[in-house]
Amino acid sequence: MKLKILVGTMTSTAHYVAQAIQMDCADLVSDIEVCLLDGLDIRVLDEDALYLICTSTYGSGDVPDNARVLYDSLDTQPKYLGQVRYGVIALGDRTYLQTFCFGGKKMDERLQGLGAQRVGEVWCHDASAGTLAETEGTAWCRDWLAQALSMV
Ligand SMILES: Cc1cc2nc3c(=O)[nH]c(=O)nc-3n(C[C@H](O)[C@H](O)[C@H](O)COP(=O)(O)O)c2cc1C
């Protein structure tokens, strides 16, 4: 089973998290692709793979600019995604009380709306907590992968 990590980012933290997972989890999944969203649309979910959405939050609770086309296409080019299994790493900052991690949460909402199957809960990282998203994210991902791979 291939793991495809879809990265939505403004200042690269989510990309670093994805790259850390790619290195750290190679013993669990042999094929891990890190894919910057950069304008990709719903067709990025066409491949037979396990997906991990790894995205930050910007503006007033929006997805980052490079994830905007995917997010919009889940609404404007909808199709049934029942074959898609995915997890979510949502990066945010609790000082944005009203919109904490909304980028990942909004993406999750749209995927669920199209029938995609989320494995586990949305995992949120709080940039104001002083912990490293790369370290915590890889630890979370190892547990998540164990769960996801046991369901194959
Ligand atoms: C201008 C700006 C707006 C932000 N808005 C939010 C927000 O609404 N909610 C949230 O949880 N975090 C928000 N954040 C925090 C980022 O999502 C967080 O720092 C994240 O780790 C950045 O990841 P990135 O480098 O991959 O983009 C904001 C950060 C900036 C600089």
PDB file of C-alpha atoms and ligand atoms in Angstrom:
ATOM      1  CA  MET A   1       0.000   0.000   0.000  1.00  0.00           C
ATOM      2  CA  LYS A   2       1.336   3.397  -0.988  1.00  0.00           C
ATOM      3  CA  LEU A   3       1.046   6.398   1.371  1.00  0.00           C
ATOM      4  CA  LYS A   4       0.485   9.705  -0.393  1.00  0.00           C
ATOM      5  CA  ILE A   5       0.908  12.796   1.807  1.00  0.00           C
ATOM      6  CA  LEU A   6      -0.884  15.855   0.401  1.00  0.00           C
ATOM      7  CA  VAL A   7       0.698  19.033   1.738  1.00  0.00           C
ATOM      8  CA  GLY A   8      -1.045  22.386   2.163  1.00  0.00           C
ATOM      9  CA  THR A   9       1.376  24.997   3.461  1.00  0.00           C
ATOM     10  CA  MET A  10       2.332  28.689   3.470  1.00  0.00           C
ATOM     11  CA  THR A  11       5.616  28.710   5.364  1.00  0.00           C
ATOM     12  CA  SER A  12       6.699  25.057   4.920  1.00  0.00           C
ATOM     13  CA  THR A  13       6.001  23.624   8.394  1.00  0.00           C
ATOM     14  CA  ALA A  14       3.518  21.121   6.967  1.00  0.00           C
ATOM     15  CA  HIS A  15       6.078  20.187   4.318  1.00  0.00           C
ATOM     16  CA  TYR A  16       8.721  19.539   7.013  1.00  0.00           C
ATOM     17  CA  VAL A  17       6.221  17.356   8.894  1.00  0.00           C
ATOM     18  CA  ALA A  18       5.496  15.350   5.729  1.00  0.00           C
ATOM     19  CA  GLN A  19       9.208  14.913   4.989  1.00  0.00           C
ATOM     20  CA  ALA A  20       9.876  13.805   8.584  1.00  0.00           C
ATOM     21  CA  ILE A  21       7.109  11.208   8.243  1.00  0.00           C
ATOM     22  CA  GLN A  22       8.529  10.055   4.909  1.00  0.00           C
ATOM     23  CA  MET A  23      11.880   9.337   6.572  1.00  0.00           C
ATOM     24  CA  ASP A  24      10.638   8.060   9.911  1.00  0.00           C
ATOM     25  CA  CYS A  25       7.889   5.728   8.696  1.00  0.00           C
ATOM     26  CA  ALA A  26       9.805   4.034   5.867  1.00  0.00           C
ATOM     27  CA  ASP A  27       9.897   0.824   7.936  1.00  0.00           C
ATOM     28  CA  LEU A  28       6.077   0.758   8.040  1.00  0.00           C
ATOM     29  CA  VAL A  29       5.310   1.707   4.417  1.00  0.00           C
ATOM     30  CA  SER A  30       7.834   1.167   1.642  1.00  0.00           C
ATOM     31  CA  ASP A  31       6.351   3.724  -0.753  1.00  0.00           C
ATOM     32  CA  ILE A  32       5.686   7.189   0.701  1.00  0.00           C
ATOM     33  CA  GLU A  33       5.155  10.131  -1.640  1.00  0.00           C
ATOM     34  CA  VAL A  34       5.150  13.732  -0.410  1.00  0.00           C
ATOM     35  CA  CYS A  35       3.027  15.828  -2.739  1.00  0.00           C
ATOM     36  CA  LEU A  36       2.784  19.614  -2.427  1.00  0.00           C
ATOM     37  CA  LEU A  37      -0.784  20.492  -3.407  1.00  0.00           C
ATOM     38  CA  ASP A  38       0.252  23.565  -5.414  1.00  0.00           C
ATOM     39  CA  GLY A  39      -2.907  23.911  -7.457  1.00  0.00           C
ATOM     40  CA  LEU A  40      -3.794  20.203  -7.752  1.00  0.00           C
ATOM     41  CA  ASP A  41      -7.501  19.380  -7.795  1.00  0.00           C
ATOM     42  CA  ILE A  42      -9.767  16.477  -6.800  1.00  0.00           C
ATOM     43  CA  ARG A  43      -8.042  14.221  -9.371  1.00  0.00           C
ATOM     44  CA  VAL A  44      -5.062  13.984  -7.002  1.00  0.00           C
ATOM     45  CA  LEU A  45      -7.241  11.473  -5.099  1.00  0.00           C
ATOM     46  CA  ASP A  46      -7.625   9.154  -8.124  1.00  0.00           C
ATOM     47  CA  GLU A  47      -4.642   6.969  -7.275  1.00  0.00           C
ATOM     48  CA  ASP A  48      -5.071   3.723  -5.333  1.00  0.00           C
ATOM     49  CA  ALA A  49      -3.265   4.830  -2.159  1.00  0.00           C
ATOM     50  CA  LEU A  50      -3.744   5.624   1.502  1.00  0.00           C
ATOM     51  CA  TYR A  51      -3.883   9.412   1.872  1.00  0.00           C
ATOM     52  CA  LEU A  52      -2.654  11.739   4.582  1.00  0.00           C
ATOM     53  CA  ILE A  53      -3.777  15.362   4.350  1.00  0.00           C
ATOM     54  CA  CYS A  54      -1.172  17.524   6.085  1.00  0.00           C
ATOM     55  CA  THR A  55      -2.229  21.154   6.048  1.00  0.00           C
ATOM     56  CA  SER A  56      -1.930  24.377   7.991  1.00  0.00           C
ATOM     57  CA  THR A  57      -4.521  27.163   8.457  1.00  0.00           C
ATOM     58  CA  TYR A  58      -4.381  30.763   7.244  1.00  0.00           C
ATOM     59  CA  GLY A  59      -6.446  33.914   6.929  1.00  0.00           C
ATOM     60  CA  SER A  60      -9.480  33.567   9.133  1.00  0.00           C
ATOM     61  CA  GLY A  61      -9.609  29.796   9.265  1.00  0.00           C
ATOM     62  CA  ASP A  62      -8.869  29.108   5.592  1.00  0.00           C
ATOM     63  CA  VAL A  63      -6.830  26.445   3.864  1.00  0.00           C
ATOM     64  CA  PRO A  64      -3.417  27.707   2.674  1.00  0.00           C
ATOM     65  CA  ASP A  65      -3.250  29.236  -0.819  1.00  0.00           C
ATOM     66  CA  ASN A  66      -1.603  26.162  -2.347  1.00  0.00           C
ATOM     67  CA  ALA A  67      -4.485  23.931  -1.151  1.00  0.00           C
ATOM     68  CA  ARG A  68      -7.242  26.248  -2.373  1.00  0.00           C
ATOM     69  CA  VAL A  69      -7.776  24.543  -5.770  1.00  0.00           C
ATOM     70  CA  LEU A  70      -8.214  21.105  -4.152  1.00  0.00           C
ATOM     71  CA  TYR A  71     -10.524  22.499  -1.473  1.00  0.00           C
ATOM     72  CA  ASP A  72     -12.684  24.334  -4.031  1.00  0.00           C
ATOM     73  CA  SER A  73     -12.759  21.381  -6.441  1.00  0.00           C
ATOM     74  CA  LEU A  74     -14.207  19.143  -3.706  1.00  0.00           C
ATOM     75  CA  ASP A  75     -17.198  21.472  -3.961  1.00  0.00           C
ATOM     76  CA  THR A  76     -17.264  22.428  -7.656  1.00  0.00           C
ATOM     77  CA  GLN A  77     -16.221  19.074  -9.214  1.00  0.00           C
ATOM     78  CA  PRO A  78     -17.743  16.657  -6.692  1.00  0.00           C
ATOM     79  CA  LYS A  79     -17.628  12.907  -7.162  1.00  0.00           C
ATOM     80  CA  TYR A  80     -18.107   9.912  -4.890  1.00  0.00           C
ATOM     81  CA  LEU A  81     -14.885   9.222  -2.956  1.00  0.00           C
ATOM     82  CA  GLY A  82     -15.977   6.088  -1.088  1.00  0.00           C
ATOM     83  CA  GLN A  83     -12.781   4.282  -2.160  1.00  0.00           C
ATOM     84  CA  VAL A  84     -10.536   6.923  -0.546  1.00  0.00           C
ATOM     85  CA  ARG A  85      -9.138   6.238   2.934  1.00  0.00           C
ATOM     86  CA  TYR A  86      -7.367   9.136   4.584  1.00  0.00           C
ATOM     87  CA  GLY A  87      -6.097  10.749   7.760  1.00  0.00           C
ATOM     88  CA  VAL A  88      -5.629  14.428   8.639  1.00  0.00           C
ATOM     89  CA  ILE A  89      -2.795  16.332  10.247  1.00  0.00           C
ATOM     90  CA  ALA A  90      -4.089  19.855  10.894  1.00  0.00           C
ATOM     91  CA  LEU A  91      -1.540  22.524  11.846  1.00  0.00           C
ATOM     92  CA  GLY A  92      -2.737  25.642  13.606  1.00  0.00           C
ATOM     93  CA  ASP A  93      -2.271  27.961  16.538  1.00  0.00           C
ATOM     94  CA  ARG A  94      -4.593  28.125  19.536  1.00  0.00           C
ATOM     95  CA  THR A  95      -4.215  31.879  19.770  1.00  0.00           C
ATOM     96  CA  TYR A  96      -6.660  31.826  16.827  1.00  0.00           C
ATOM     97  CA  LEU A  97      -9.356  30.619  19.206  1.00  0.00           C
ATOM     98  CA  GLN A  98     -12.321  30.668  16.853  1.00  0.00           C
ATOM     99  CA  THR A  99     -10.578  29.002  13.921  1.00  0.00           C
ATOM    100  CA  PHE A 100      -8.088  26.605  15.504  1.00  0.00           C
ATOM    101  CA  CYS A 101      -6.882  24.144  12.833  1.00  0.00           C
ATOM    102  CA  PHE A 102      -9.798  24.959  10.543  1.00  0.00           C
ATOM    103  CA  GLY A 103      -7.695  24.318   7.418  1.00  0.00           C
ATOM    104  CA  GLY A 104      -7.469  20.584   8.152  1.00  0.00           C
ATOM    105  CA  LYS A 105     -10.939  20.429   9.683  1.00  0.00           C
ATOM    106  CA  LYS A 106     -12.550  22.055   6.643  1.00  0.00           C
ATOM    107  CA  MET A 107     -10.748  19.737   4.243  1.00  0.00           C
ATOM    108  CA  ASP A 108     -11.943  16.793   6.341  1.00  0.00           C
ATOM    109  CA  GLU A 109     -15.535  18.028   6.244  1.00  0.00           C
ATOM    110  CA  ARG A 110     -15.551  18.205   2.447  1.00  0.00           C
ATOM    111  CA  LEU A 111     -13.898  14.788   2.034  1.00  0.00           C
ATOM    112  CA  GLN A 112     -16.442  13.212   4.369  1.00  0.00           C
ATOM    113  CA  GLY A 113     -19.218  14.913   2.453  1.00  0.00           C
ATOM    114  CA  LEU A 114     -18.106  13.031  -0.677  1.00  0.00           C
ATOM    115  CA  GLY A 115     -18.046   9.676   1.129  1.00  0.00           C
ATOM    116  CA  ALA A 116     -14.292   9.379   1.768  1.00  0.00           C
ATOM    117  CA  GLN A 117     -13.420   7.213   4.775  1.00  0.00           C
ATOM    118  CA  ARG A 118     -11.346   8.886   7.480  1.00  0.00           C
ATOM    119  CA  VAL A 119      -9.154   6.582   9.556  1.00  0.00           C
ATOM    120  CA  GLY A 120      -8.761   7.850  13.140  1.00  0.00           C
ATOM    121  CA  GLU A 121      -9.414  11.350  14.423  1.00  0.00           C
ATOM    122  CA  VAL A 122      -8.114  14.599  12.932  1.00  0.00           C
ATOM    123  CA  TRP A 123      -4.785  15.246  14.663  1.00  0.00           C
ATOM    124  CA  CYS A 124      -4.196  18.910  15.573  1.00  0.00           C
ATOM    125  CA  HIS A 125      -0.889  20.597  16.311  1.00  0.00           C
ATOM    126  CA  ASP A 126      -0.802  23.866  18.235  1.00  0.00           C
ATOM    127  CA  ALA A 127       2.130  26.091  17.173  1.00  0.00           C
ATOM    128  CA  SER A 128       1.756  28.145  20.388  1.00  0.00           C
ATOM    129  CA  ALA A 129       2.425  25.088  22.580  1.00  0.00           C
ATOM    130  CA  GLY A 130       6.161  25.152  21.914  1.00  0.00           C
ATOM    131  CA  THR A 131       6.326  21.543  20.706  1.00  0.00           C
ATOM    132  CA  LEU A 132       7.796  20.510  17.365  1.00  0.00           C
ATOM    133  CA  ALA A 133       5.175  19.556  14.801  1.00  0.00           C
ATOM    134  CA  GLU A 134       7.685  17.237  13.067  1.00  0.00           C
ATOM    135  CA  THR A 135       8.400  15.212  16.229  1.00  0.00           C
ATOM    136  CA  GLU A 136       4.823  14.978  17.448  1.00  0.00           C
ATOM    137  CA  GLY A 137       3.464  14.445  13.951  1.00  0.00           C
ATOM    138  CA  THR A 138       5.709  11.466  13.204  1.00  0.00           C
ATOM    139  CA  ALA A 139       4.815   9.843  16.553  1.00  0.00           C
ATOM    140  CA  TRP A 140       1.113  10.302  15.827  1.00  0.00           C
ATOM    141  CA  CYS A 141       1.576   9.024  12.279  1.00  0.00           C
ATOM    142  CA  ARG A 142       3.208   5.776  13.397  1.00  0.00           C
ATOM    143  CA  ASP A 143       0.138   4.951  15.516  1.00  0.00           C
ATOM    144  CA  TRP A 144      -2.198   6.090  12.750  1.00  0.00           C
ATOM    145  CA  LEU A 145      -0.402   3.935  10.170  1.00  0.00           C
ATOM    146  CA  ALA A 146      -0.599   0.882  12.437  1.00  0.00           C
ATOM    147  CA  GLN A 147      -4.357   1.419  12.587  1.00  0.00           C
ATOM    148  CA  ALA A 148      -4.775   2.140   8.881  1.00  0.00           C
ATOM    149  CA  LEU A 149      -2.620  -0.790   7.722  1.00  0.00           C
ATOM    150  CA  SER A 150      -4.391  -3.246  10.035  1.00  0.00           C
ATOM    151  CA  MET A 151      -7.618  -2.412   8.226  1.00  0.00           C
ATOM    152  CA  VAL A 152      -6.317  -3.259   4.730  1.00  0.00           C
TER     153      VAL A 152
HETATM  154  C1  LIG B   1      -1.446  35.160   8.946  1.00  0.00           C
HETATM  155  C2  LIG B   1      -1.687  33.870   9.692  1.00  0.00           C
HETATM  156  C3  LIG B   1      -2.968  33.424   9.898  1.00  0.00           C
HETATM  157  C4  LIG B   1      -3.213  32.232  10.617  1.00  0.00           C
HETATM  158  N1  LIG B   1      -4.504  31.838  10.867  1.00  0.00           N
HETATM  159  C5  LIG B   1      -4.711  30.741  11.627  1.00  0.00           C
HETATM  160  C6  LIG B   1      -6.055  30.354  11.961  1.00  0.00           C
HETATM  161  O1  LIG B   1      -7.032  30.976  11.573  1.00  0.00           O
HETATM  162  N2  LIG B   1      -6.226  29.239  12.742  1.00  0.00           N
HETATM  163  C7  LIG B   1      -5.152  28.484  13.203  1.00  0.00           C
HETATM  164  O2  LIG B   1      -5.377  27.502  13.901  1.00  0.00           O
HETATM  165  N3  LIG B   1      -3.879  28.846  12.894  1.00  0.00           N
HETATM  166  C8  LIG B   1      -3.625  29.927  12.119  1.00  0.00           C
HETATM  167  N4  LIG B   1      -2.338  30.282  11.817  1.00  0.00           N
HETATM  168  C9  LIG B   1      -1.207  29.459  12.323  1.00  0.00           C
HETATM  169  C10 LIG B   1      -0.591  28.516  11.281  1.00  0.00           C
HETATM  170  O3  LIG B   1      -1.552  27.634  10.727  1.00  0.00           O
HETATM  171  C11 LIG B   1       0.504  27.678  11.983  1.00  0.00           C
HETATM  172  O4  LIG B   1       1.539  28.556  12.390  1.00  0.00           O
HETATM  173  C12 LIG B   1       1.087  26.573  11.122  1.00  0.00           C
HETATM  174  O5  LIG B   1       1.968  25.783  11.883  1.00  0.00           O
HETATM  175  C13 LIG B   1       1.823  27.113   9.912  1.00  0.00           C
HETATM  176  O6  LIG B   1       2.149  26.006   9.065  1.00  0.00           O
HETATM  177  P1  LIG B   1       2.807  26.218   7.603  1.00  0.00           P
HETATM  178  O7  LIG B   1       4.191  26.763   7.826  1.00  0.00           O
HETATM  179  O8  LIG B   1       2.853  24.827   7.029  1.00  0.00           O
HETATM  180  O9  LIG B   1       1.950  27.109   6.789  1.00  0.00           O
HETATM  181  C14 LIG B   1      -2.100  31.466  11.119  1.00  0.00           C
HETATM  182  C15 LIG B   1      -0.786  31.933  10.875  1.00  0.00           C
HETATM  183  C16 LIG B   1      -0.560  33.114  10.184  1.00  0.00           C
HETATM  184  C17 LIG B   1       0.858  33.583   9.990  1.00  0.00           C
END
